[in-house]
């Protein structure tokens, strides 16, 4: 193939003298008219001499298009290996849809670039049209469908230095035709381009240049293959004649190829090459021929059925004795199978969104895709460069050390690095490969920004949530309005940077100060009750009226809206305020005012937080009011359920202390009682309904009432507990209770008692010795199975009896046994510390306080109610007791009257009315026994706080008062007894019953 076979080339035309160059390289002085073009040519002259061909052409083309105000431009150059073809090697300002038809055009065509290059003349075409077709390529089929009509096309020749010429062409907007000056300038640029190409020693486009339209700047090397090559055909290309010959039929190696293609010469072979691969194939041939060496290329050729097959062509140039190339000898083989995979991978890598960089073992850049070029620079600029010398890489501190350390481990590694601009982020994945390393670079800036924003938002939300949660917890634990105020002040002021807090409550139509923090007492007194609820001239009333938080960011803003409050603002010493209305169920109950020591504009998040807090504060404040009401009701109920005061009895001196486990409406179920009985006896009772609350308190009240009622029946302790067990076990009562019921008889000093789940009472002897009464462990009421057991013990004279609930001796840190030992120790210490035995209740009250303060935890940390009942027992002296047997005979009544009168005289009771009444009562009692009961009969008189007369018999029949008519002869005895005595009753004993009466005794004060 001979490069000079174009018939239209009439010979080289001398390039026009550059108007801006003189013999010594000095420049002429441009006219004012050509100043702008002069400057553009100076810019072109400033292009470095070592710039690559593609950059030279692109720079020239860009300046040309900009100067003549074109739409875009193209540069076409011929290839030395194939005659009659021009190739698009550079374009500027045009979309790919417009450049694709112009990739390959024939020199003999009618398009402006073809005519300009062939005829060495400037060619103008007023209406842009597709170029003429070449074998295997129809530009008209690739022509854009929506291209505007009337686009002009101007082409100027690029001198080729005696060889074929190329062309520089510019497209113009419809209706715009370039003038003479524009054409002259384009000729200057074309001449400059030709000179720069010649100065680089390249008269024809280099492989890099011709490969630019397909792959962009950079080398176009076929991938190496590690597998065995398939069958091949050897061919010879005569460069003088263009004849092609082969050692075997081509269809034996390349299936489907026209068998006659070889006979058609190099032009027929070129017609089969895929249009997209034609520039690269031509470049390979040109390079090998010019360098007189070997070369290798891969491209696609068309089969007879229209499909394409990839082939690998290898060749070397043969020269004659003068060194002139005369022929090319090479091989062809089918590389479709291997190339298909490589092509897919190559295209994917080239156009994938993530950056891809191939490095050799020395960390030099071998390949980078389009995404990586945006970071590192154009491929042509950085190819072969050390990775660490790339400015973008060098700008990231520590990146080289990090990459080298990870590469030394010979395994994939990945990490995030900041971008060179300090604001972007990239995820780098380093993968070792046999020939070196590959880098995958993903732009994660948006992800990092989202993560940073999300993290910041999450932190802020978490802080707000934690703050709200903390304040909610503290408000939930707040009991009083002061507790609410303290919880808000402690939780809000520091996080918001506030310096003051005031809580105002609605009292009538006034806003009174509930509490404050960060304000002087003088200011709070000035503010207290100054503002009214319905007065909108103050911010608190305005916020409460609108139910909307009010924010004032500076002192200057305050008087603009509320001029009447200027003096208050000045005296407060604050600079910004937030007024939060407190409303519950549509009812305003107060205003919370948060203030700051400097002007401050609260953000949306802070305002949202305060709005949420205002609701919590309002609810807590409302609960505090309800708590006060509930506490009042609970305390009233508790006082009504427990004894208002213990009775003052000569037989016992008593004191009690009750300590509830919780404050507020959680009333406990513990109770105690001291009940006077007949015959100067006293019932000492202590009990505990398990649990806390109104229901438990109601159960406790019911049990206490039942105990007092059953005590009136003079039942023994075990019978009392059996009846109580029946009450607790009734359907609908879901409760358990413990109870200890004891009866002290001062005549015998005996204590009879029965227990259902209560700890044993402690007995303190006069010498300080403490013993706990023996007791059968019966279960609590409600689960017990009667009968209960009644036990008896003899109490010491002036001994101290301590009844207590388990809450006094048991806690989470102490079991019952340890607590009882501690109680005994304290009782011994306390009794021994007293100079004499306590004589009145006040001394026992002090002893109660001492014991409970020592046994119960401080600061109200009780987990159960605690009750302590102390009783100092006093025996009834023998001189105050008189007892006689009586005969079972009617004369017994008269004998009883005589005994009574004599005993009263012995006791110095001289009240004749009392004597006569007592005689009559005893006579009626004895007569009733003789008539309705059976013996033996006994009469007993006791002198205590009252005068007690008892008549006992062996009968179990209980007498009852009857309603008698006027004609009845009997049945009026008990009515007479009831009328004459203070109280009377029947008590069953082990041997029968006793009917007793009580009469008041006059004291000295009476």
PDB file of C-alpha atoms in Angstrom, residues 471-488 503 514 616-632 634-635 661-666 859-860:
ATOM      1  CA  UNK A 471     -37.354  15.207  83.404  1.00  0.00           C
ATOM      2  CA  UNK A 472     -40.344  12.903  82.906  1.00  0.00           C
ATOM      3  CA  UNK A 473     -38.919  10.501  85.457  1.00  0.00           C
ATOM      4  CA  UNK A 474     -38.207  13.297  87.919  1.00  0.00           C
ATOM      5  CA  UNK A 475     -41.626  14.832  87.352  1.00  0.00           C
ATOM      6  CA  UNK A 476     -43.232  11.442  87.848  1.00  0.00           C
ATOM      7  CA  UNK A 477     -41.480  11.206  91.209  1.00  0.00           C
ATOM      8  CA  UNK A 478     -42.342  14.778  92.128  1.00  0.00           C
ATOM      9  CA  UNK A 479     -44.977  14.928  94.826  1.00  0.00           C
ATOM     10  CA  UNK A 480     -45.511  18.576  95.596  1.00  0.00           C
ATOM     11  CA  UNK A 481     -45.488  21.705  93.464  1.00  0.00           C
ATOM     12  CA  UNK A 482     -42.058  22.519  94.873  1.00  0.00           C
ATOM     13  CA  UNK A 483     -40.840  19.120  93.771  1.00  0.00           C
ATOM     14  CA  UNK A 484     -42.135  19.861  90.258  1.00  0.00           C
ATOM     15  CA  UNK A 485     -40.421  23.243  90.221  1.00  0.00           C
ATOM     16  CA  UNK A 486     -37.122  21.763  91.383  1.00  0.00           C
ATOM     17  CA  UNK A 487     -37.277  18.902  88.865  1.00  0.00           C
ATOM     18  CA  UNK A 488     -37.807  21.292  85.932  1.00  0.00           C
ATOM     19  CA  UNK A 503     -43.245  28.788  87.989  1.00  0.00           C
ATOM     20  CA  UNK A 514     -45.036  28.749  93.130  1.00  0.00           C
ATOM     21  CA  UNK A 616     -45.282  17.397  81.152  1.00  0.00           C
ATOM     22  CA  UNK A 617     -44.909  20.237  83.637  1.00  0.00           C
ATOM     23  CA  UNK A 618     -48.620  20.968  83.523  1.00  0.00           C
ATOM     24  CA  UNK A 619     -49.512  17.349  84.129  1.00  0.00           C
ATOM     25  CA  UNK A 620     -47.031  17.105  86.985  1.00  0.00           C
ATOM     26  CA  UNK A 621     -48.342  20.290  88.542  1.00  0.00           C
ATOM     27  CA  UNK A 622     -51.887  19.001  88.228  1.00  0.00           C
ATOM     28  CA  UNK A 623     -50.839  15.737  89.829  1.00  0.00           C
ATOM     29  CA  UNK A 624     -49.227  17.662  92.661  1.00  0.00           C
ATOM     30  CA  UNK A 625     -52.554  19.367  93.374  1.00  0.00           C
ATOM     31  CA  UNK A 626     -54.392  16.081  93.162  1.00  0.00           C
ATOM     32  CA  UNK A 627     -51.775  14.553  95.415  1.00  0.00           C
ATOM     33  CA  UNK A 628     -52.433  17.163  98.064  1.00  0.00           C
ATOM     34  CA  UNK A 629     -56.139  16.446  97.881  1.00  0.00           C
ATOM     35  CA  UNK A 630     -55.604  12.684  97.882  1.00  0.00           C
ATOM     36  CA  UNK A 631     -53.162  12.957 100.743  1.00  0.00           C
ATOM     37  CA  UNK A 632     -55.660  14.930 102.770  1.00  0.00           C
ATOM     38  CA  UNK A 634     -56.030   9.465 102.829  1.00  0.00           C
ATOM     39  CA  UNK A 635     -54.821  10.969 106.074  1.00  0.00           C
ATOM     40  CA  UNK A 661     -44.525   2.811 104.323  1.00  0.00           C
ATOM     41  CA  UNK A 662     -45.474   5.410 101.691  1.00  0.00           C
ATOM     42  CA  UNK A 663     -46.679   8.939 101.497  1.00  0.00           C
ATOM     43  CA  UNK A 664     -49.847  10.092  99.800  1.00  0.00           C
ATOM     44  CA  UNK A 665     -52.927   8.043  99.094  1.00  0.00           C
ATOM     45  CA  UNK A 666     -51.294   4.655  99.631  1.00  0.00           C
ATOM     46  CA  UNK A 859     -35.713   9.221 105.057  1.00  0.00           C
ATOM     47  CA  UNK A 860     -38.950   7.240 104.779  1.00  0.00           C
TER      48      UNK A 860
END
